PDB file of C-alpha atoms in Angstrom:
ATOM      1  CA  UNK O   1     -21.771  11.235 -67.838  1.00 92.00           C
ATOM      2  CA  UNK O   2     -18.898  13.685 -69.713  1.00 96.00           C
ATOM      3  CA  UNK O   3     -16.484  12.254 -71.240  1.00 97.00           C
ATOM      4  CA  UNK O   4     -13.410  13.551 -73.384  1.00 98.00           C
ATOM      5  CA  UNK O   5     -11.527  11.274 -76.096  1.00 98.00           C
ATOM      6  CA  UNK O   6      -8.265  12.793 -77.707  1.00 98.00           C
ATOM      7  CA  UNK O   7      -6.773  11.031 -80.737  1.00 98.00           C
ATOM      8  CA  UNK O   8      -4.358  12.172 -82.803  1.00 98.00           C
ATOM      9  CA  UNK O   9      -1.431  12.040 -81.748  1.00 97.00           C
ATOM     10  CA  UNK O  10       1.653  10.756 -82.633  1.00 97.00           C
ATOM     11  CA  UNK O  11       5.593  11.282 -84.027  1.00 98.00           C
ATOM     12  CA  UNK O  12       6.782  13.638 -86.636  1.00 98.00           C
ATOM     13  CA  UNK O  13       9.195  15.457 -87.576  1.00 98.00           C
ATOM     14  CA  UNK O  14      10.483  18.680 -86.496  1.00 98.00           C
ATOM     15  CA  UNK O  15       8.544  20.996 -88.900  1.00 98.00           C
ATOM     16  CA  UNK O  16       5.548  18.805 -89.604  1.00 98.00           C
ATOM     17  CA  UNK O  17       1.976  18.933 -88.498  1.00 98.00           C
ATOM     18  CA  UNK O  18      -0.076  16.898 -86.522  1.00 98.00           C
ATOM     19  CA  UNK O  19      -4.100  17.278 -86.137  1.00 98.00           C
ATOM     20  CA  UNK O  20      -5.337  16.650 -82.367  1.00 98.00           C
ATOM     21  CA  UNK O  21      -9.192  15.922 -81.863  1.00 98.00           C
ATOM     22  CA  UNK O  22     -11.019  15.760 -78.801  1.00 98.00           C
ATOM     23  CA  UNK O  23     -14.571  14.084 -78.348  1.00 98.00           C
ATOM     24  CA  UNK O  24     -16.847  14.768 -76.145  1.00 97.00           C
ATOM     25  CA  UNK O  25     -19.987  12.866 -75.084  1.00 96.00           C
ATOM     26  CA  UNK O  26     -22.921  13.319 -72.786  1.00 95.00           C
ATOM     27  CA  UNK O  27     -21.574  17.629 -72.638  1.00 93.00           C
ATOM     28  CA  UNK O  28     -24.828  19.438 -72.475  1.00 90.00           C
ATOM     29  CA  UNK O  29     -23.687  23.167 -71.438  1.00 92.00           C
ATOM     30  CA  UNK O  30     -24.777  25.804 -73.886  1.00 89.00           C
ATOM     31  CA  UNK O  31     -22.235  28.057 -71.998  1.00 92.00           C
ATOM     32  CA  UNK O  32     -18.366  26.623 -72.208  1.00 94.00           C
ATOM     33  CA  UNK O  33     -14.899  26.573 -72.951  1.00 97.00           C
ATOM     34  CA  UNK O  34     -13.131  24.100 -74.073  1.00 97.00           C
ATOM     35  CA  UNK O  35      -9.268  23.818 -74.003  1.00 98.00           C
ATOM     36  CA  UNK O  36      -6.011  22.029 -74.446  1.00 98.00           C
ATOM     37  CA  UNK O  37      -2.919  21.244 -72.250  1.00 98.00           C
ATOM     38  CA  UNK O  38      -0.218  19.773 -72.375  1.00 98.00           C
ATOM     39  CA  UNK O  39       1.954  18.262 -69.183  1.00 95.00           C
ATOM     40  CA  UNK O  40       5.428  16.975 -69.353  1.00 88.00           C
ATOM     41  CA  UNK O  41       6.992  14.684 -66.670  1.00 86.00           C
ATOM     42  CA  UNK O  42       7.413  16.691 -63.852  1.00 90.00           C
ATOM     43  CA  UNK O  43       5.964  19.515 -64.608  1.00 90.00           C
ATOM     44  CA  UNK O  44       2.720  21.535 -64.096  1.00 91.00           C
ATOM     45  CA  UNK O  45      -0.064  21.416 -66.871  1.00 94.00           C
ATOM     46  CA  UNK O  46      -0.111  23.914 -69.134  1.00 97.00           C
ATOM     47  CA  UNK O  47      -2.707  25.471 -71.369  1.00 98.00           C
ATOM     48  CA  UNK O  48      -2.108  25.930 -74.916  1.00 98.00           C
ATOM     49  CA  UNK O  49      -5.026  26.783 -76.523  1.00 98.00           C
ATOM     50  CA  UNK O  50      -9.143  27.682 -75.629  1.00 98.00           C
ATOM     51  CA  UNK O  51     -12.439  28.269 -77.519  1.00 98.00           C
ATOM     52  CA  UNK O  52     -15.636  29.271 -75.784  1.00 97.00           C
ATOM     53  CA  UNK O  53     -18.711  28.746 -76.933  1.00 95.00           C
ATOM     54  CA  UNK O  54     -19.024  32.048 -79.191  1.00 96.00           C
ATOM     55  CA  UNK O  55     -16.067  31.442 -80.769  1.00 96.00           C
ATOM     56  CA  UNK O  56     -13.120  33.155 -79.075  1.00 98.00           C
ATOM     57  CA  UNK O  57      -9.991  31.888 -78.707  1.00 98.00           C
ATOM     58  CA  UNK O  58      -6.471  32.217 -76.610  1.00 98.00           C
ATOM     59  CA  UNK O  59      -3.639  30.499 -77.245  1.00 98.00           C
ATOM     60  CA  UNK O  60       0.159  30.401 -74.861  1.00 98.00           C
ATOM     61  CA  UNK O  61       2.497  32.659 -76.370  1.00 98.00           C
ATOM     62  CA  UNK O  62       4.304  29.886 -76.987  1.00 97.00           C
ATOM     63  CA  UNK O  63       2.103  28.309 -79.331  1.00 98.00           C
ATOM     64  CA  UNK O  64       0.996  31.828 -81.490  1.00 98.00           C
ATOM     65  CA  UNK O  65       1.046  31.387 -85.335  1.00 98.00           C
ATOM     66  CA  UNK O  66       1.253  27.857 -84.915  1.00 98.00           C
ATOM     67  CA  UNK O  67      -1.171  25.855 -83.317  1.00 98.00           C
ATOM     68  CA  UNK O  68      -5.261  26.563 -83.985  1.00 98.00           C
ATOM     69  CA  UNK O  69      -7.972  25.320 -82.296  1.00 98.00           C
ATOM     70  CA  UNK O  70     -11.126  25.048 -83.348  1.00 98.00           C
ATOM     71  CA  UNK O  71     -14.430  23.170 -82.926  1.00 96.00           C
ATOM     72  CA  UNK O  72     -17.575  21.139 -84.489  1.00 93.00           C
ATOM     73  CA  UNK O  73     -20.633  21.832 -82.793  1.00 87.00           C
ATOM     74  CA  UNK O  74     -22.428  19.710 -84.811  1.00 88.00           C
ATOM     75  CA  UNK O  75     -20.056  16.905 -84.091  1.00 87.00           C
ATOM     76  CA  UNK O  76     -19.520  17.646 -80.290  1.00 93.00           C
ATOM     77  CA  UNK O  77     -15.785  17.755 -81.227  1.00 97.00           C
ATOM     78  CA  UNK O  78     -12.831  20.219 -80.241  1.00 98.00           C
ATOM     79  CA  UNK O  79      -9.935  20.127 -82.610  1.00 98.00           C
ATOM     80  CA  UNK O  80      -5.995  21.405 -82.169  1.00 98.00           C
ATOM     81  CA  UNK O  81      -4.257  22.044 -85.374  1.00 98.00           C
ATOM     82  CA  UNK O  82      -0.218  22.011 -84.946  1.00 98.00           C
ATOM     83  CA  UNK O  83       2.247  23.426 -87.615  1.00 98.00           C
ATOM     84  CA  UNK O  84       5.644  24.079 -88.025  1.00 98.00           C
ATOM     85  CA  UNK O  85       5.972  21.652 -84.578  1.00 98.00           C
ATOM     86  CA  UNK O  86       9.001  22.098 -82.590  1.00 97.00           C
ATOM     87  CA  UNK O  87      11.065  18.986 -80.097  1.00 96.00           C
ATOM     88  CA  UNK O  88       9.846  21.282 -76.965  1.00 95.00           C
ATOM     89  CA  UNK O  89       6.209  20.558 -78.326  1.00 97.00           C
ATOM     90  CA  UNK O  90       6.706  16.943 -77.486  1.00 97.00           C
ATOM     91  CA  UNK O  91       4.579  15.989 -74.132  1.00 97.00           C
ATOM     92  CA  UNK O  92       0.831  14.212 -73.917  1.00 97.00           C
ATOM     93  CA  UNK O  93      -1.875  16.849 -74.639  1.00 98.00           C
ATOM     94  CA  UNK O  94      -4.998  17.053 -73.105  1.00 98.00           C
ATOM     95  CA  UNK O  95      -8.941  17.607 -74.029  1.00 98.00           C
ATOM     96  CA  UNK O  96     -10.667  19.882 -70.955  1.00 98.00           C
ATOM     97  CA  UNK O  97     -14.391  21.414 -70.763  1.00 97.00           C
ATOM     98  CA  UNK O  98     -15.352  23.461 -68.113  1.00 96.00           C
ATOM     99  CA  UNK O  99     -18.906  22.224 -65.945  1.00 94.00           C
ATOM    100  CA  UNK O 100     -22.159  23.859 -64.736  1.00 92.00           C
ATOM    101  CA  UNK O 101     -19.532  26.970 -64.563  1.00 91.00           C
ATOM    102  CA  UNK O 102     -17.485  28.783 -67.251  1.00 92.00           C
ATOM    103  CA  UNK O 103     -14.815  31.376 -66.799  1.00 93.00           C
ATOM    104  CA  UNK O 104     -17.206  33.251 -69.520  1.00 92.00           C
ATOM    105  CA  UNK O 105     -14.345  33.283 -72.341  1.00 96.00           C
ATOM    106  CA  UNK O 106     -11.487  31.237 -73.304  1.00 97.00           C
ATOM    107  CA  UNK O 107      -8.853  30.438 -70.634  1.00 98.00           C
ATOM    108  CA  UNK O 108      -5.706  28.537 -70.068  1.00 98.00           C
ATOM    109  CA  UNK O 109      -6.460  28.181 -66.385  1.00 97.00           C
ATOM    110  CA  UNK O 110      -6.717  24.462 -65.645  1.00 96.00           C
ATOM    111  CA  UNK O 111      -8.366  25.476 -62.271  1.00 96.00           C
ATOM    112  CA  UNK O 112     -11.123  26.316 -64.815  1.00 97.00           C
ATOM    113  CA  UNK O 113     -11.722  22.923 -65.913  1.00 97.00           C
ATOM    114  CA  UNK O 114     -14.009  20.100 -64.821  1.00 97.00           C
ATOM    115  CA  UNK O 115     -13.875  17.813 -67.092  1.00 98.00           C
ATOM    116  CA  UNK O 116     -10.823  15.976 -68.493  1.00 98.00           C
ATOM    117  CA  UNK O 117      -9.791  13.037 -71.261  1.00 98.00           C
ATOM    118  CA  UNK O 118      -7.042  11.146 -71.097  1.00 97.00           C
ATOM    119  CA  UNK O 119      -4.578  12.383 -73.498  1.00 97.00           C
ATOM    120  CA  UNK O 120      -2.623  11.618 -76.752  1.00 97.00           C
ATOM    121  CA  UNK O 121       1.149  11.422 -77.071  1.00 98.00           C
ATOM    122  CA  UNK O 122       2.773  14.030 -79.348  1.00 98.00           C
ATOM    123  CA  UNK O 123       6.793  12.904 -80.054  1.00 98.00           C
ATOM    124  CA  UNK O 124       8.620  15.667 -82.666  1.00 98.00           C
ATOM    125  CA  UNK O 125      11.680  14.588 -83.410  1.00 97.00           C
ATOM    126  CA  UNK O 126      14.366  17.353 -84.301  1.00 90.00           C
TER     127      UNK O 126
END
């Protein structure tokens, strides 16, 4: 059974940094992506950032130059580095992993995406 576990999250300020991390148990696909999202109230999910399994990434224009993601094989864990975070950053991210079938690159389709985690809270204050 896969499951996702995000931690990380939390309030700063406008202009800090927060470090998300995402991880994953029982994910056996050599082939993936992985991704985050982000949903506020109301409103559709959207990706921010995706790494497949050579190393590729993608992130929402919105995000460019300031968020990273990266990940530790070794530790089965997907990170999401944030700088220079803004008050429209605030919303609960999410961990995804695609299944037995992967878009074959990084994507910010959540169509794309089997498996999910909960999600973390991120709060920037301005």
């Amino acid at each position: 059974q896969v499951q996702l576990v995000e931690s990380g999250g939390g309030s700063v300020q406008a202009g800090g940094s927060l470090t998300l991390s995402c991880a994953a148990t029982g994910y056996k696909y050599s082939r993936y992506s992985m991704g985050w999202f982000r949903q506020a109230p109301g409103q559709g999910r959207e990706g921010v950032a995706s790494i497949d399994n050579d190393g590729r990434t993608t992130y929402a224009d919105s995000v460019k130059g300031r968020f990273t993601i990266s990940a530790d094989n070794a530790k089965n864990t997907l990170f999401l580095r944030m700088d220079n975070l803004k008050s429209e950053d605030t919303t609960i991210y999410y961990c995804a992993a695609t299944g037995a079938w992967s878009p074959g690159g990084p994507s910010l389709r959540s169509t794309h995406y089997t498996f999910w985690g909960r999600g973390t809270q991120v709060t920037v204050s301005s």
